[in-house]
CSV table of C-alpha atoms and ligand atoms in Angstrom, one decimal:
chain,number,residue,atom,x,y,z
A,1,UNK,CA,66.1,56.4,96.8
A,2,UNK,CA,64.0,55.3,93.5
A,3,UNK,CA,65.9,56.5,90.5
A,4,UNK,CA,63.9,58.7,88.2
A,5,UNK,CA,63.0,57.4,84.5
A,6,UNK,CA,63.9,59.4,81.8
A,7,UNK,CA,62.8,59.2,78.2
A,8,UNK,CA,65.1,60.6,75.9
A,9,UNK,CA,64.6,61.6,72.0
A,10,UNK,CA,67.8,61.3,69.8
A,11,UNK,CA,66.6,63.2,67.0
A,12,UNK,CA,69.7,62.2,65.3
A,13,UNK,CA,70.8,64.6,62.1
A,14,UNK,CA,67.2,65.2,61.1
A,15,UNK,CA,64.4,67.8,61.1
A,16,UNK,CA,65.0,71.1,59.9
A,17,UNK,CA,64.4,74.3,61.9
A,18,UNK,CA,60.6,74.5,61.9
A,19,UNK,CA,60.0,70.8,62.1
A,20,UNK,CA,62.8,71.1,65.5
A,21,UNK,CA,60.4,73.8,67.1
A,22,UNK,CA,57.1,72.2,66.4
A,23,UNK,CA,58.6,68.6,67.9
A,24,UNK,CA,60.2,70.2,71.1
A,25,UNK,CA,57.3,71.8,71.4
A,26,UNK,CA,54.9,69.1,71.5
A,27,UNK,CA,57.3,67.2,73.6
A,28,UNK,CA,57.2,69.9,76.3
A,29,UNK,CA,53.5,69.5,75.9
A,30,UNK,CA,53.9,66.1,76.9
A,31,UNK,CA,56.1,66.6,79.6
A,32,UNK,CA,54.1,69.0,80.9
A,33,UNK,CA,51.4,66.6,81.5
A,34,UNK,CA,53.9,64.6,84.1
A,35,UNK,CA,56.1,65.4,86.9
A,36,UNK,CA,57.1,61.9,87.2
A,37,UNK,CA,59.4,60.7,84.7
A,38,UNK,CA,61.9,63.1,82.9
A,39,UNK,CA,61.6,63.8,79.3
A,40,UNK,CA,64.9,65.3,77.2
A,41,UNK,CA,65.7,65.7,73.6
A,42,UNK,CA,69.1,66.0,72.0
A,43,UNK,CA,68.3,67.8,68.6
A,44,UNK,CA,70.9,68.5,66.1
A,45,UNK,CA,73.4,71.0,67.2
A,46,UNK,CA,72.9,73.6,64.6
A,47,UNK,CA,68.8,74.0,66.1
A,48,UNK,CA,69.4,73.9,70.0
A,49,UNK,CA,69.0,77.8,70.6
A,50,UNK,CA,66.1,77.3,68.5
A,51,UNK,CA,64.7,74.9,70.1
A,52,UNK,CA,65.2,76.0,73.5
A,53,UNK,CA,63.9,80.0,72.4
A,54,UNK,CA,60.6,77.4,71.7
A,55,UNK,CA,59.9,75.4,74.2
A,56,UNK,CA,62.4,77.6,77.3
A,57,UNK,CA,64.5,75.1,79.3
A,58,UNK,CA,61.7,74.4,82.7
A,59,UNK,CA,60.2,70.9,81.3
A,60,UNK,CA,62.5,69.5,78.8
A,61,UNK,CA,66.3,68.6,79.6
A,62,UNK,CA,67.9,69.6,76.2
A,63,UNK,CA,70.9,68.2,75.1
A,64,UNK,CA,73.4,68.0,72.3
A,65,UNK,CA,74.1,65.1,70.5
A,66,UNK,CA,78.3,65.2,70.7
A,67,UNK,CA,80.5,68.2,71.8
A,68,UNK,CA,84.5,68.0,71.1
A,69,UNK,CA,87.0,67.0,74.3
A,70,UNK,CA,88.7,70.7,74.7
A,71,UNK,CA,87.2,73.5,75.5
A,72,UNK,CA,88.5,76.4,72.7
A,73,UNK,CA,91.0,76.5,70.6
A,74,UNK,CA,91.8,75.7,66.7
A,75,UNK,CA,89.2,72.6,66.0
A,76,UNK,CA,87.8,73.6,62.9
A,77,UNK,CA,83.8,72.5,62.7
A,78,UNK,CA,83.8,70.7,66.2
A,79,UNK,CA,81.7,72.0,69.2
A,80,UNK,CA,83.2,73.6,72.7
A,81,UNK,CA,81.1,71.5,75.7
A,82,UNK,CA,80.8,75.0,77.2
A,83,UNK,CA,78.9,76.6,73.9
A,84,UNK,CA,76.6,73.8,74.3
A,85,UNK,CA,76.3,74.1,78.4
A,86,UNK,CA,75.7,77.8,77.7
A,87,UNK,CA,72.3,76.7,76.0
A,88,UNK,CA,71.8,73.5,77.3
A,89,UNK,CA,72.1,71.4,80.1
A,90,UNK,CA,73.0,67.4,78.7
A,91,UNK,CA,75.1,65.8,76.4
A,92,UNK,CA,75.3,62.6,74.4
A,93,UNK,CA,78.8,60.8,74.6
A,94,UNK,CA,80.2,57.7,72.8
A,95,UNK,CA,76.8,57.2,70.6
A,96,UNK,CA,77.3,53.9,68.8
A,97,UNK,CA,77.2,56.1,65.6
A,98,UNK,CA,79.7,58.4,67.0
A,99,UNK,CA,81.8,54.9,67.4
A,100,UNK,CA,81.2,53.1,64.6
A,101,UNK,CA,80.4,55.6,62.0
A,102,UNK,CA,82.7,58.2,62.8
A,103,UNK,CA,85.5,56.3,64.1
A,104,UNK,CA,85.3,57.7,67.8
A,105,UNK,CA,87.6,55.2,70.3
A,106,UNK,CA,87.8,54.7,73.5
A,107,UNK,CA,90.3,57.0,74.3
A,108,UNK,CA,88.2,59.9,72.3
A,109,UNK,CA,85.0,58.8,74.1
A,110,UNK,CA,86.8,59.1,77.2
A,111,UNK,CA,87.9,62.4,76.7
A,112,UNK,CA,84.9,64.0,75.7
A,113,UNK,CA,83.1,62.6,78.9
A,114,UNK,CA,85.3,64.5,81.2
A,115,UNK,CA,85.5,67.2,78.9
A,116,UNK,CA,80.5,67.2,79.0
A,117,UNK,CA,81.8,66.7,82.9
A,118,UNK,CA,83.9,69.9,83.1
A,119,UNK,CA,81.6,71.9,82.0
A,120,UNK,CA,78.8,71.5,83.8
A,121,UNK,CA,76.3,69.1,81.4
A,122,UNK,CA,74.9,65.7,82.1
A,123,UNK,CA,76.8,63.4,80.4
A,124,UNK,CA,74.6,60.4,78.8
A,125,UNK,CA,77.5,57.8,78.1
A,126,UNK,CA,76.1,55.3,75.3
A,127,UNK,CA,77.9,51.7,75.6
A,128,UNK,CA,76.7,48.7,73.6
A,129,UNK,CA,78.2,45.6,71.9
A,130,UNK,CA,78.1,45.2,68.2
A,131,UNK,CA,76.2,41.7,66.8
A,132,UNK,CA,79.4,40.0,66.1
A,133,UNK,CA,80.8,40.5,69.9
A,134,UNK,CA,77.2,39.4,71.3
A,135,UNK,CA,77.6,36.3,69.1
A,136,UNK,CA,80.9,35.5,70.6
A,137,UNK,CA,79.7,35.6,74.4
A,138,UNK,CA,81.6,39.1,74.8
A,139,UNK,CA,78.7,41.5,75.3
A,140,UNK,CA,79.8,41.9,78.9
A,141,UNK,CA,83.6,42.1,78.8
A,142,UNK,CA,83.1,45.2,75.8
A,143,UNK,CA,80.7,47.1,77.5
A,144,UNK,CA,83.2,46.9,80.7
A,145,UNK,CA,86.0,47.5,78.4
A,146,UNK,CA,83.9,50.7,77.7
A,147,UNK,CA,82.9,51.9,81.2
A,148,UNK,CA,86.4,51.2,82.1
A,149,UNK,CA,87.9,53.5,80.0
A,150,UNK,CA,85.3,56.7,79.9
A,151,UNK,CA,85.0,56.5,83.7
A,152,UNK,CA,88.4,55.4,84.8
A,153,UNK,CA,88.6,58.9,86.5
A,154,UNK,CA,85.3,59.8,87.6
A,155,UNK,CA,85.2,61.8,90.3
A,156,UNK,CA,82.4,60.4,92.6
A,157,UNK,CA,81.3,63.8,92.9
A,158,UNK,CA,80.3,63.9,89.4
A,159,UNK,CA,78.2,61.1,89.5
A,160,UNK,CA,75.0,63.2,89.5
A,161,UNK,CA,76.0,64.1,86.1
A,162,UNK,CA,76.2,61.1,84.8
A,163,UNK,CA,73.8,58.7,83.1
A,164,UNK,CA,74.5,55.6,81.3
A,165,UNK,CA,72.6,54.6,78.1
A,166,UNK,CA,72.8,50.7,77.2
A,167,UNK,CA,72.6,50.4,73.4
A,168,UNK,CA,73.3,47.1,71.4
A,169,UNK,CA,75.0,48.0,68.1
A,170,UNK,CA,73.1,45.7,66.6
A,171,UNK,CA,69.5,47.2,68.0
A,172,UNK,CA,69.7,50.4,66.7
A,173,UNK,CA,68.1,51.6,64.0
A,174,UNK,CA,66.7,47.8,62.8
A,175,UNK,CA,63.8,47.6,64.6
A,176,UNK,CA,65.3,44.7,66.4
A,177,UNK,CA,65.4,45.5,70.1
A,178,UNK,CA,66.9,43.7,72.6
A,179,UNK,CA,64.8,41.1,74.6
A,180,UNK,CA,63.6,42.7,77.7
A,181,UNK,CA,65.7,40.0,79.5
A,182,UNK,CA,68.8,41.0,77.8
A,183,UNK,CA,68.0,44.9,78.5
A,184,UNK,CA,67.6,43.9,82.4
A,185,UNK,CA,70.9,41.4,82.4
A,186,UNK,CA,73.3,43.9,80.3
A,187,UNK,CA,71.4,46.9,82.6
A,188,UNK,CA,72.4,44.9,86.2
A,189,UNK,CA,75.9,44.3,84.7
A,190,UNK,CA,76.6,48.2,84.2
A,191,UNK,CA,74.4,49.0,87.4
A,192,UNK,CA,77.1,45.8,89.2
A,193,UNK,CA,80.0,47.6,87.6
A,194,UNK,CA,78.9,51.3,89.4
A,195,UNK,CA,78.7,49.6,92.4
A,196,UNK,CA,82.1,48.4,92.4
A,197,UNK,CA,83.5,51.4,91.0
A,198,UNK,CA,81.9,53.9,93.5
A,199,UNK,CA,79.5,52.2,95.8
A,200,UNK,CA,75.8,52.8,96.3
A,201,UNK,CA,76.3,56.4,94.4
A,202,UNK,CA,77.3,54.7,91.9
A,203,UNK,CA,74.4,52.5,91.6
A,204,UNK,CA,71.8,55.1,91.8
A,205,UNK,CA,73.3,56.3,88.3
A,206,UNK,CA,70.3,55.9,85.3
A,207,UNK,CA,70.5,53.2,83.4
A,208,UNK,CA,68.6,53.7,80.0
A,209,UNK,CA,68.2,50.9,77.2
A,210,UNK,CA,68.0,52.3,73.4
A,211,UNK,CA,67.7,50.6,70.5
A,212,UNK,CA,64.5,50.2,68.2
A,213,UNK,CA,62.7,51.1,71.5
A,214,UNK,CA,58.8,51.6,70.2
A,215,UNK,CA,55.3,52.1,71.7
A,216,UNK,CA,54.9,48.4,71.3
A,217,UNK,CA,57.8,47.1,73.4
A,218,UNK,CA,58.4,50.1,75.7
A,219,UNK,CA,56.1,49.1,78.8
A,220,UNK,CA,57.9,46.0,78.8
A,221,UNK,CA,61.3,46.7,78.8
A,222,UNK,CA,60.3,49.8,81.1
A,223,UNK,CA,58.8,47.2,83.5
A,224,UNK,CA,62.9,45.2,84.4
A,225,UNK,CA,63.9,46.5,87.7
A,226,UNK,CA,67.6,48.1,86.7
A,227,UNK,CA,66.2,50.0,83.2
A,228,UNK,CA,65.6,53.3,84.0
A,229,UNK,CA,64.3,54.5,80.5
A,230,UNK,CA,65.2,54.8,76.9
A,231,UNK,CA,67.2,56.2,74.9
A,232,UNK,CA,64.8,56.3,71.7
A,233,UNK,CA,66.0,57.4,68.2
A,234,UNK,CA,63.5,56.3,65.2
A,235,UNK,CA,60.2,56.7,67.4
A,236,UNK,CA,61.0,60.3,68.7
A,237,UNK,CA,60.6,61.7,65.5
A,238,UNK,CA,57.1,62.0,65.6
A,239,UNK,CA,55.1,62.8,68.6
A,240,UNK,CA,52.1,60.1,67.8
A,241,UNK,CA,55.2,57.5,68.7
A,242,UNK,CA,57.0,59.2,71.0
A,243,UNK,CA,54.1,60.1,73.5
A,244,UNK,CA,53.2,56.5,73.8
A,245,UNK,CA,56.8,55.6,75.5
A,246,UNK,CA,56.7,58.4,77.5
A,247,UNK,CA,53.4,57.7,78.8
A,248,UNK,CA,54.9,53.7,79.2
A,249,UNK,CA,57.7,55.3,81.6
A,250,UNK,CA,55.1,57.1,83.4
A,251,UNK,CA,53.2,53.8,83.9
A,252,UNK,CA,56.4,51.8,84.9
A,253,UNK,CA,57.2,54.3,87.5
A,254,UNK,CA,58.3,51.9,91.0
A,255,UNK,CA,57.4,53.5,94.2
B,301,LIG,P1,66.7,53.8,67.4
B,301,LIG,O1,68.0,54.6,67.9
B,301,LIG,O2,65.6,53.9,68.5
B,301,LIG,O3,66.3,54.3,66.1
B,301,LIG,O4,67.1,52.3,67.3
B,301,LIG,C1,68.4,54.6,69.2
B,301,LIG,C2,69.6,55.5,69.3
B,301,LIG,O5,70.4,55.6,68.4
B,301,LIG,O6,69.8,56.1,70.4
């Protein structure tokens, strides 16, 4: 079976209410235009409901950007998985900011995934070397080390709500993206490490690359047989960017 392409906005912790509501809504306008790729955002928390009361839930997946690894209890300021599946169907886990900025590990990374799992979202999994790990010939070995430990006890079953977004540390943000090579070679070796794991299920999982993805190098690295998409931060801010990598998914659809 092809796997789908999805283009995904990571709006990250900007835009206020209004500014939330007019994006998502010109986003659903895009997606609206195309059955054949699909097309989510992952606004900040606070302006989900708002979002969603703008644009509904039928042509946008919707998604928060982190939830917390239990379910209720005394976590002061964190949010439950199942607030955000009660509004929402996806959630980022392990974004390199949610790492490296906020001190996330492994462990916590691998808790919140079962925790997105349990209740019922998708689960978009970020993994991604930093510059200094590249540079010393690990890029491989740490994204394993990551997949390892957030999927250690995936259920096949919950393979259908998982999707996998490749993101070099070092890409994001800098307008430096990856070579399209290096987005295909580190995309085959998480796709290679599905298959072990849990077979051909396995490697129908998505495989998105993010990191400084723009209009001008979307269609290429679209176009490498095991990326399935983007994960786009910087350029989903504004629609006039944004709609150009859609449309590049739409063009690199295989058949
Ligand atoms: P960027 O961010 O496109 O601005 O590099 C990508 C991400 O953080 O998901």
């Amino acid at each position: 079976m092809t796997r789908r392409m999805i283009v995904a906005g990571n709006w990250k912790m900007n835009l206020d209410k209004s500014s939330s509501q007019e994006l998502g809504k010109a986003v659903a306008g895009v997606a609206s235009s195309t059955s054949d790729v699909d097309v989510a955002i992952f606004p900040t928390t606070i302006w989900i409901s708002s979002v969603v009361d703008a644009v509904g839930k039928n042509t946008l997946i919707i998604g928060a950007q982190d939830c917390y690894s239990e379910s209720a209890g005394a976590f002061t300021g964190e949010t439950s998985p199942d607030s955000v599946a009660s509004i929402a169907g996806a959630c980022l886990v392990g974004h390199s900011e949610r790492r490296h900025v906020i001190g996330e590990s492994d462990a916590t990374v691998a808790r919140k995934l079962q925790a997105a799992l349990s209740a019922g979202l998708t689960a978009y999994l970020c993994v991604g070397e930093t510059l200094e790990e590249r540079d010393a010939g690990k890029a491989e070995q740490v994204v394993e080390r990551q997949l390892d430990s957030a999927l250690a006890d995936l259920d096949t079953g919950a393979l259908g709500q998982l999707v996998i977004a490749y993101e070099p540390v070092w890409a994001i943000g800098t307008g430096r993206a990856a070579t399209p090579a290096d987005a295909q070679e580190m995309s085959a070796s998480v796709r290679d490490w599905l298959r072990k794991s849990h077979g051909e299920s396995g490697a129908a999982v998505r495989v998105l690359y993010g990191g400084s993805v723009s209009p001008d190098n979307a269609a290429e690295i679209f176009s490498q047989p095991d990326v399935d998409g983007g994960l786009v931060g910087g350029a989903s801010l504004k629609i006039d960017s944004f709609k150009p990598i859609v449309e590049a998914a739409v063009n690199s659809v295989r058949v």
